Coordinates of C-alpha atoms in Angstrom, one line a residue:
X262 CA 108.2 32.5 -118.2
X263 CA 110.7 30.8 -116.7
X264 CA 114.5 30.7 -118.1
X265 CA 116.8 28.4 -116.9
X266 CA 119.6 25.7 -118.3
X267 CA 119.7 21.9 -117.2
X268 CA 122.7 21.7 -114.6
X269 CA 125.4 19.8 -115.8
X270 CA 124.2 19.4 -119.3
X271 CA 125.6 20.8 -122.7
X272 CA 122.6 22.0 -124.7
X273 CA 124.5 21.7 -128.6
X274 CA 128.2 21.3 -129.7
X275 CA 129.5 24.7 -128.9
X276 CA 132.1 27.0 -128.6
X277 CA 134.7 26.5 -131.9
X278 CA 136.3 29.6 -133.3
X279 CA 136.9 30.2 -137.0
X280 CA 140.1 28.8 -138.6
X281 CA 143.4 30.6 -138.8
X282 CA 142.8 33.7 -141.2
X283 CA 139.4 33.8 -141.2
X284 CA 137.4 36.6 -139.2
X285 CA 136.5 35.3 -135.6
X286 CA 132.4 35.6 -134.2
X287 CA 131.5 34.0 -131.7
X288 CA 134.1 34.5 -128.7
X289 CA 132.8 33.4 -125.6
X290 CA 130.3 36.5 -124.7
X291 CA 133.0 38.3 -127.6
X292 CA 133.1 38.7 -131.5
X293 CA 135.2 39.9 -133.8
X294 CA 132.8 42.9 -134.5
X295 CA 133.5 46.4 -133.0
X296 CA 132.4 46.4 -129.5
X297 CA 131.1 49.9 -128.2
X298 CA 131.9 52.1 -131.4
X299 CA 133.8 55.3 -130.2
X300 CA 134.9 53.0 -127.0
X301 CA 136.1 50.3 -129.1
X302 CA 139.2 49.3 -128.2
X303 CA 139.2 50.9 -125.2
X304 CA 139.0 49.9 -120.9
X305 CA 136.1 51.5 -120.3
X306 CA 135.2 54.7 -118.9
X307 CA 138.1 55.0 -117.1
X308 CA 142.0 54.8 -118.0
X309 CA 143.2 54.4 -114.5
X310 CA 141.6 51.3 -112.2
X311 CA 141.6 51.4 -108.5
X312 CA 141.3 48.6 -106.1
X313 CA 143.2 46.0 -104.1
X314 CA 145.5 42.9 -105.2
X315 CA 143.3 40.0 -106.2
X316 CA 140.2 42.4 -106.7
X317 CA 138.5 43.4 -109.7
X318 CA 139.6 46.8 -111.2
X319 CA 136.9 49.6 -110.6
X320 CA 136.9 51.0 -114.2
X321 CA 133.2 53.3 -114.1
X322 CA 131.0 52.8 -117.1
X323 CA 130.3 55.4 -119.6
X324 CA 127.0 56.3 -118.0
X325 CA 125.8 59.7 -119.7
X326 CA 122.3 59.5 -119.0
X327 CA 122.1 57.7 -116.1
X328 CA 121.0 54.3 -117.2
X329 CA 123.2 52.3 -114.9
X330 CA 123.1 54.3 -112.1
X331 CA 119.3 53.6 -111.7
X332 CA 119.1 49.6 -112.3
X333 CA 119.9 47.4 -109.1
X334 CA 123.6 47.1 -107.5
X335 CA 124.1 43.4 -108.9
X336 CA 123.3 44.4 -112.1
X337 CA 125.4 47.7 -111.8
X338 CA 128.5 45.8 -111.1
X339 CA 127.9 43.9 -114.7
X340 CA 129.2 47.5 -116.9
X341 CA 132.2 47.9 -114.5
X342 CA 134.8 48.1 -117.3
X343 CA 132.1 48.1 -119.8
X344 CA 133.9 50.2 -123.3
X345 CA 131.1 51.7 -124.7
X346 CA 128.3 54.3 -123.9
X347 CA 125.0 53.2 -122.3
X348 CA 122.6 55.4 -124.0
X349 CA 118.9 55.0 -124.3
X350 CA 117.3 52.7 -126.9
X351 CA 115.3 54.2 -130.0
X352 CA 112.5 51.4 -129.3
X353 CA 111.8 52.4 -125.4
X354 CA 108.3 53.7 -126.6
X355 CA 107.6 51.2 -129.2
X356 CA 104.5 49.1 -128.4
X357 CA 105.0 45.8 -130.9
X358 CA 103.5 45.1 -134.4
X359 CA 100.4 43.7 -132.9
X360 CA 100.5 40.7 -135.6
X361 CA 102.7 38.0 -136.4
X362 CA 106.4 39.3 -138.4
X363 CA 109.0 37.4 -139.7
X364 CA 112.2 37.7 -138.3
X365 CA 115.9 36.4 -138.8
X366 CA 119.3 36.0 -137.7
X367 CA 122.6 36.9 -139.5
X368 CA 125.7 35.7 -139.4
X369 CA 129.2 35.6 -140.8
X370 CA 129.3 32.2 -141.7
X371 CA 128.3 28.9 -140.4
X372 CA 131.5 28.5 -139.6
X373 CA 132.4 26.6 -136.2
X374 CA 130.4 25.4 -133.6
X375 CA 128.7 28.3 -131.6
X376 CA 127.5 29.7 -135.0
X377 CA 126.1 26.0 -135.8
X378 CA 124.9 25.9 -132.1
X379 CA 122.9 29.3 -132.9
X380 CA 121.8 28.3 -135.8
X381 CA 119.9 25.1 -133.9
X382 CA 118.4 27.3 -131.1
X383 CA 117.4 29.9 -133.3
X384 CA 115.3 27.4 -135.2
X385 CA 113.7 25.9 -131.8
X386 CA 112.7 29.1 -130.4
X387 CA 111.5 30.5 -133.9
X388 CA 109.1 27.3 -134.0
X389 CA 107.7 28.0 -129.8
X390 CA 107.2 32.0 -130.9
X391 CA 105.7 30.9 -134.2
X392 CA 103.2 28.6 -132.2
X393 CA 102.3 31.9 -129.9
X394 CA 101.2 33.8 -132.8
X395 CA 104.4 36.4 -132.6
X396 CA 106.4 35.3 -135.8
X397 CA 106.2 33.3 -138.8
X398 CA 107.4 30.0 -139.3
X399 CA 110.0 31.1 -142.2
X400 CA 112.9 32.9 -141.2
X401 CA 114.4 35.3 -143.5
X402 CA 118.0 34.2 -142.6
X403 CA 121.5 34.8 -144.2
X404 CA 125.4 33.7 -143.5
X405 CA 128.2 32.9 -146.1
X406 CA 128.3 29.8 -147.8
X407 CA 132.1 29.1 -146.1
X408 CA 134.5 30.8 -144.2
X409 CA 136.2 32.4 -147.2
X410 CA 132.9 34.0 -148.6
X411 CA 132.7 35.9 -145.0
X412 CA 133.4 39.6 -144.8
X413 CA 131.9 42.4 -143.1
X414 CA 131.0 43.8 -146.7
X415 CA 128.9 40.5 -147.4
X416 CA 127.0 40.4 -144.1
X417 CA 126.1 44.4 -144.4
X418 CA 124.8 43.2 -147.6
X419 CA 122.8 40.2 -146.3
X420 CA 121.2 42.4 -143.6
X421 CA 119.9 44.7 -146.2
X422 CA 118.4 42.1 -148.1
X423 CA 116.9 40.6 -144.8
X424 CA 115.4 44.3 -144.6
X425 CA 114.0 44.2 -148.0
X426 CA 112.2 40.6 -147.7
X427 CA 110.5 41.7 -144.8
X428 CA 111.8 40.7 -141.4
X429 CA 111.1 43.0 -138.3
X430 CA 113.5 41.8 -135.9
X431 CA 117.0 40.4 -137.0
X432 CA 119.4 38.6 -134.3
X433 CA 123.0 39.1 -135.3
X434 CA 126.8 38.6 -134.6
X435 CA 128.5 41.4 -136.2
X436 CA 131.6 40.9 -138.2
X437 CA 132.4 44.4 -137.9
X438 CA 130.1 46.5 -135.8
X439 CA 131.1 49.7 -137.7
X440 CA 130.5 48.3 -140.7
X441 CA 126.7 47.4 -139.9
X442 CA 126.1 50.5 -138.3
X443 CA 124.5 52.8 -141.1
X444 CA 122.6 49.9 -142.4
X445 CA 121.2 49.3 -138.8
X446 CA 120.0 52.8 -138.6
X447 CA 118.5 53.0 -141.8
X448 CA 116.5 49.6 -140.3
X449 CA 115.7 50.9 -137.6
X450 CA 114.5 54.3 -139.2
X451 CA 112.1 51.9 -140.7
X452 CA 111.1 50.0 -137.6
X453 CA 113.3 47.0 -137.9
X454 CA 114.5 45.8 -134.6
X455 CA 117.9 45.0 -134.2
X456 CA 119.3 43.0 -131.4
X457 CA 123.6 41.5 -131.5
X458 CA 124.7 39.1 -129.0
X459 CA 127.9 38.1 -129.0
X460 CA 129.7 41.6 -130.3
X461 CA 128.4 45.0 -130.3
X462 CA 127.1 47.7 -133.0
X463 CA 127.6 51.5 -132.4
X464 CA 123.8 52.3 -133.5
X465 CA 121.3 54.0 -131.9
X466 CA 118.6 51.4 -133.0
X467 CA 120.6 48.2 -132.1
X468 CA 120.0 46.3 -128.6
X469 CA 123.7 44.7 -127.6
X470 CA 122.8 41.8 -125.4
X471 CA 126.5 41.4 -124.2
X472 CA 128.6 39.7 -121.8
X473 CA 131.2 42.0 -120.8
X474 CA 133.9 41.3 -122.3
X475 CA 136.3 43.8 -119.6
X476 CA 135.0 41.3 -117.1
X477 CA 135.3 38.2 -118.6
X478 CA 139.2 38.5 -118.5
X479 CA 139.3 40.6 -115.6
X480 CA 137.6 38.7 -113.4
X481 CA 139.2 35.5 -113.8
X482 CA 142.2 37.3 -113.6
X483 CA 142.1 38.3 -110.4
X484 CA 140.9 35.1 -108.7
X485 CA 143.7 33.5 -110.2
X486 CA 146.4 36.3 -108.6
X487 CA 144.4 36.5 -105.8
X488 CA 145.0 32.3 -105.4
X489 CA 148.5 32.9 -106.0
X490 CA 149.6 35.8 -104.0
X491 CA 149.9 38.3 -106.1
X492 CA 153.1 37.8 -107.1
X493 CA 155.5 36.0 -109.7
X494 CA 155.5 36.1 -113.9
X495 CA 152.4 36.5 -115.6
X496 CA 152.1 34.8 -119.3
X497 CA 149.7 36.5 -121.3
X498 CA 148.1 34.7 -124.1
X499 CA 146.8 36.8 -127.1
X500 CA 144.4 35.4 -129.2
X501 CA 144.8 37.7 -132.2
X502 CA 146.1 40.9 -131.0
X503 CA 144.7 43.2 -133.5
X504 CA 140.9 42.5 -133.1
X505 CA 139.1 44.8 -130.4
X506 CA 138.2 42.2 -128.4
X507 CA 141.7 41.0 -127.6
X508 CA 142.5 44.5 -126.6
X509 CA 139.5 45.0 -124.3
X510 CA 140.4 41.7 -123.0
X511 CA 144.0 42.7 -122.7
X512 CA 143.3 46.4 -120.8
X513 CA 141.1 44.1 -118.4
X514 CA 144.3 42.0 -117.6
X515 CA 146.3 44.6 -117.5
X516 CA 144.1 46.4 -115.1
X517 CA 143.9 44.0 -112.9
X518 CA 147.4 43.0 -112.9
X519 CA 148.6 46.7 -112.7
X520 CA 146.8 45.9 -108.6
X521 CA 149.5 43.6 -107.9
X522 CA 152.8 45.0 -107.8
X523 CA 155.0 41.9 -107.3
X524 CA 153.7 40.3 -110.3
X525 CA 154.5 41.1 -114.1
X526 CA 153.8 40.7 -117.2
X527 CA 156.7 38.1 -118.2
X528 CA 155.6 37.7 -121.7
X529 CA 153.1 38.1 -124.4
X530 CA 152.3 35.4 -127.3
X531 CA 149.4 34.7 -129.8
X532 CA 148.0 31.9 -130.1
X533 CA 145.5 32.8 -132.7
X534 CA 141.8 31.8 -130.8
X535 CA 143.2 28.2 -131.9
X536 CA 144.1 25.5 -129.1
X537 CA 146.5 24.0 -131.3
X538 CA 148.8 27.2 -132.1
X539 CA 147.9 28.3 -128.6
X540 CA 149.9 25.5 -127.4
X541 CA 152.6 25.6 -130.0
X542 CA 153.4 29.1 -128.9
X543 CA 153.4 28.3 -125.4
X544 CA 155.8 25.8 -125.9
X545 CA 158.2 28.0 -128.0
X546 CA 158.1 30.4 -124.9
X547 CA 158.8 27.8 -122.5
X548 CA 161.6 26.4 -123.8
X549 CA 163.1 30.1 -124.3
X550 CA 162.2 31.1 -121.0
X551 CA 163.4 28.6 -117.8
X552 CA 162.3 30.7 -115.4
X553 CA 158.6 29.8 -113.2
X554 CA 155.5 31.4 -114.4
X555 CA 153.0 32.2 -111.1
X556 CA 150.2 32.0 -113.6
X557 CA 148.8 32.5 -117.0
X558 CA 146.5 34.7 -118.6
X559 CA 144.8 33.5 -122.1
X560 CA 142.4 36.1 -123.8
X561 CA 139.5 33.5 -124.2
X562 CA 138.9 29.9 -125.7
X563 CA 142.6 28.8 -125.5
X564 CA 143.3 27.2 -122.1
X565 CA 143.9 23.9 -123.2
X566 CA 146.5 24.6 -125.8
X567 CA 148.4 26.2 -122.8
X568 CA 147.7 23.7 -120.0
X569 CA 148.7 20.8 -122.6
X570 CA 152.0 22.2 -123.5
X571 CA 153.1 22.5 -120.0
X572 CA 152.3 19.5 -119.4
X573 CA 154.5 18.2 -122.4
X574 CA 157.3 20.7 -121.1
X575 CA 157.3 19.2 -118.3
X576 CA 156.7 22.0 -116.4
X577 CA 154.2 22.4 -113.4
X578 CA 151.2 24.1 -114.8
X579 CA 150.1 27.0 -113.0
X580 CA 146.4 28.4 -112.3
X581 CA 145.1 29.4 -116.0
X582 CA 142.1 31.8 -116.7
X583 CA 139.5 29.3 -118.1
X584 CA 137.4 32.7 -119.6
X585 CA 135.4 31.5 -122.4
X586 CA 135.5 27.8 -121.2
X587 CA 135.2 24.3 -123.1
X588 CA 134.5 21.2 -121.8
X589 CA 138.6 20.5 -121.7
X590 CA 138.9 23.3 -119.7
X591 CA 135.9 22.0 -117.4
X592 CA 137.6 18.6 -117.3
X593 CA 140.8 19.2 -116.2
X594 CA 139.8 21.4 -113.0
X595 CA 137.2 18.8 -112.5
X596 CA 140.2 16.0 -112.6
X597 CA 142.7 18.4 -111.3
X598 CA 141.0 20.4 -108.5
X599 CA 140.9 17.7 -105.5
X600 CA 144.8 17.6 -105.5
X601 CA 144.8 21.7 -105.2
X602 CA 144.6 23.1 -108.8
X603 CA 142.8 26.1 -109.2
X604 CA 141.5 27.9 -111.8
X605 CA 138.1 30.2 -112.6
X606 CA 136.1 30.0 -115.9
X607 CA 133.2 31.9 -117.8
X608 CA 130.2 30.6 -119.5
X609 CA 129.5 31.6 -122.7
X610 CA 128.5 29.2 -125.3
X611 CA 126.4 30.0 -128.2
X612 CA 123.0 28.6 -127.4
X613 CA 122.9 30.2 -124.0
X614 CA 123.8 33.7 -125.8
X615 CA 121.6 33.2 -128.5
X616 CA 118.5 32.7 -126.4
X617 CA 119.2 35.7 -124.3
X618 CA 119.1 37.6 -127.4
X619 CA 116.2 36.3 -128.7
X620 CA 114.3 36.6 -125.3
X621 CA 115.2 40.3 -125.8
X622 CA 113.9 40.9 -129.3
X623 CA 110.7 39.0 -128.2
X624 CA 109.9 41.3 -125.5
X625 CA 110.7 44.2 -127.8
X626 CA 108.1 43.1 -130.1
X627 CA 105.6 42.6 -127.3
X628 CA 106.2 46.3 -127.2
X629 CA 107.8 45.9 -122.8
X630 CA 109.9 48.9 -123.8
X631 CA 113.8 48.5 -124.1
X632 CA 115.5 51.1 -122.1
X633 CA 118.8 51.1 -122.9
X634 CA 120.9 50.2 -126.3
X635 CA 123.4 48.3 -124.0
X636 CA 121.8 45.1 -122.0
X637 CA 125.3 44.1 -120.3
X638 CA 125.7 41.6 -117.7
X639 CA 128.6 39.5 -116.0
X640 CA 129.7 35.9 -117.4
X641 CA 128.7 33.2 -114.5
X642 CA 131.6 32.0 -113.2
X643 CA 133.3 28.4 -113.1
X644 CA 135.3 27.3 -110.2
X645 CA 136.6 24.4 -108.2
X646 CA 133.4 25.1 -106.0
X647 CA 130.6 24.7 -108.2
X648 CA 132.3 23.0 -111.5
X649 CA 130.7 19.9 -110.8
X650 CA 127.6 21.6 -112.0
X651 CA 129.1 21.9 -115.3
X652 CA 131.5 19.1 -115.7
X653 CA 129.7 16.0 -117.7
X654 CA 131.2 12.4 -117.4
X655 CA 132.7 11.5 -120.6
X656 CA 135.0 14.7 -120.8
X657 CA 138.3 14.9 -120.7
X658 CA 141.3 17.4 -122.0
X659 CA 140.5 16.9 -125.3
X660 CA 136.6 17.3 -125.4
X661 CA 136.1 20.7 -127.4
X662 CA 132.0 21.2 -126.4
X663 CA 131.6 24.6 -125.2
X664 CA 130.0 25.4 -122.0
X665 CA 126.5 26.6 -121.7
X666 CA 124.6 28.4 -118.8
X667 CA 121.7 31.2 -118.3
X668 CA 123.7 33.9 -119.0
X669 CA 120.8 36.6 -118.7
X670 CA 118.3 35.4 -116.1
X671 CA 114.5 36.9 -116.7
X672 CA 114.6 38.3 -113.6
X673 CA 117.6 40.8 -114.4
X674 CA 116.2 41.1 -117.8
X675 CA 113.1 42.5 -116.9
X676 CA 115.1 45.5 -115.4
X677 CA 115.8 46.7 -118.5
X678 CA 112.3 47.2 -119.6
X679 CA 109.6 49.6 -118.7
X680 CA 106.8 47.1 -119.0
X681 CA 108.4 43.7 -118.3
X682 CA 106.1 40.8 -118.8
X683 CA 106.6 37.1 -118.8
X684 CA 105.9 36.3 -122.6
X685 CA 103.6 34.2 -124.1
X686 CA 105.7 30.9 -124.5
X687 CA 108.5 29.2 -122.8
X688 CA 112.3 29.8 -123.8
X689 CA 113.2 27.3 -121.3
X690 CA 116.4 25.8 -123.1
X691 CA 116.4 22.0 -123.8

């Protein structure tokens, strides 16, 4: 099997969060869902990073069992930060239904774009496993009817009933990751397989497929310092500062900041996951603060709103993280980029994420042995170099498509089985 993304080319309308006041999924690689349980919250497995300016913290993983010691260097390097433990999964020794199940996915809502995305890819890649004989054509699915009928309490509820109608495997962004975990285990207990993208559930029968999220900020971060020195004021863009997400993303930023000693943390705003507040704040801190800013740090989806209100302020807009990247992001260092602007981006657009999941839970079934609960890798990266593979003619500042990429190539994949196996149809994304 053979996994790979057309270059250049945006598979669905992607990356979108949920309005102001509703619960955030699908953050770039991130979700509003507890990410690493007893780790949530938290930079990783250590509190104190070493390293050089302009480098990525080294922050060791929680490695109890020695999961990540024994998979390959490049792979290693993809749980340096990573918040939760990497235990072994409950399904390493499970050998597959033998017969055709149905499956699902489950969500919070089909709320914005990389949830609508999902939902599109999920339903292509249900139809190719149906045709191999592995599931059945109707999937036992459930979200909220809007964003106000959303809650972690609904979608624990949903899950259940997913259990009871029969599915075997259910592909899920958590709302809350805490939340789902009892009703994972009791699942599992049962045989159900479990696998999140896009968040993370503390349960010893759930498969996280995640991007880490330490090293989506971090390592943006420190290209951008490393491009400017390493020195001057650092704006640091929340998105909403209470969710675990922002404050994994935020112990990545300040990790690698903390490596630079002549630059600082000059301020802190939110701007909400939403490029229109983003930028609203931005502005409200520029005007009250004259002095230059070296370089700005946004914790995912929310370049644009800062980039466009320096631009109104007047002011000379300095290298931005572009983690969680849209295709305004893409455009502007596309446009920008010849005359010396630099930034660095991540992929991480729902389609791309949900068929990494769903590779997963297929090989599970074909009973290739899972051996850990946490499949962690690093975002690709987006830079002046190569963004040419990603930019699309057309886009500009404005264009809000998300970014997609193979974020879990089959090759690293198949490290984290006993038995990998190519499997029995083609995920190659359209």
């Amino acid at each position: 099997m053979r996994t790979t993304f057309t270059r250049g080319r945006m598979l669905r309308p992607a990356l979108a969060l949920a309005a102001v006041g509703a619960v955030v999924v699908g953050l770039g690689g991130c979700a509003g869902g507890d990410a690493g349980g007893s780790g949530s919250g938290s930079s990783g497995g250590s509190a104190t990073a070493s390293g050089d300016c302009g480098t990525l913290p080294e922050v060791p993983p929680q490695d109890p069992e020695g999961i990540v010691a024994g998979l390959t260097p490049e792979t290693q390097a993809g749980y340096n930060g990573y918040p939760a433990p990497v235990e072994s999964s409950e399904f390493a020794d499970f050998t597959g239904f033998g017969e055709a199940v149905p499956i699902g996915l489950s969500l919070g809502s089909n709320a914005n774009s990389f949830t609508d995305e999902s939902i599109t890819e999920f339903g292509r890649l249900l139809e190719l496993s149906t045709e191999a004989g592995m599931t059945t054509p109707e999937a036992v699915n459930y979200w909220a009817a809007d964003v106000a009928a959303q809650s972690p309490a609904a979608q624990v509820a949903g899950y259940q009933d997913q259990v009871r109608q029969g599915a075997k495997l259910i592909v899920i962004v958590p709302l809350s990751g805490e939340a789902l975990a009892p009703a994972v285990d009791e699942a599992g207990a049962q045989g159900v397989v479990t696998v999140v993208y896009a968040g993370s559930i503390p349960s010893k029968y759930a498969i996280n497929v995640y991007q880490n999220p330490f090293l989506n900020v971090a390592q943006p971060t420190a290209d951008v310092l490393k491009e400017t020195g390493g020195s001057g004021n650092v704006l640091m863009v929340h998105g909403i500062s209470s969710f675990p997400i922002d404050q994994q993303g935020y112990e990545a930023a300040k990790a690698t900041i903390a490596l630079c000693p002549d630059a600082k943390i000059a301020g802190e705003i939110e701007g909400g996951y939403v490029t229109p507040t983003a930028k609203t704040e931005t502005l409200s801190w520029l005007t009250a603060n004259p002095a230059e800013v070296s370089a700005v740090v946004q914790l995912n989806a929310m370049a644009t709103g800062v980039i466009t209100a320096f631009e109104q302020s007047g002011r000379t807009v300095p290298p931005v993280t572009m983690n969680t990247a849209s295709a305004g992001d893409i455009a502007y260092l596309h446009d920008n980029a010849p005359d010396g602007y630099y930034a660095v981006g991540t992929v991480g657009g729902g389609a791309s994420q949900l068929n990494a999941a769903f590779r997963v839970g297929m090989r599970v079934l074909a009973g290739q042995g899972p051996i850990t609960n946490e499949m962690i890798t690093a975002p690709p990266l987006i830079t002046p170099d190569n963004v040419d593979d990603y930019y699309q003619d057309g886009w500009d500042i404005n264009s809000a498509e998300g970014i997609q990429g193979d974020v879990f190539p089959d090759a690293v994949m198949s490290e984290f089985f006993t038995a990998p196996a190519e499997l029995s149809f083609d995920a190659t994304a359209e």
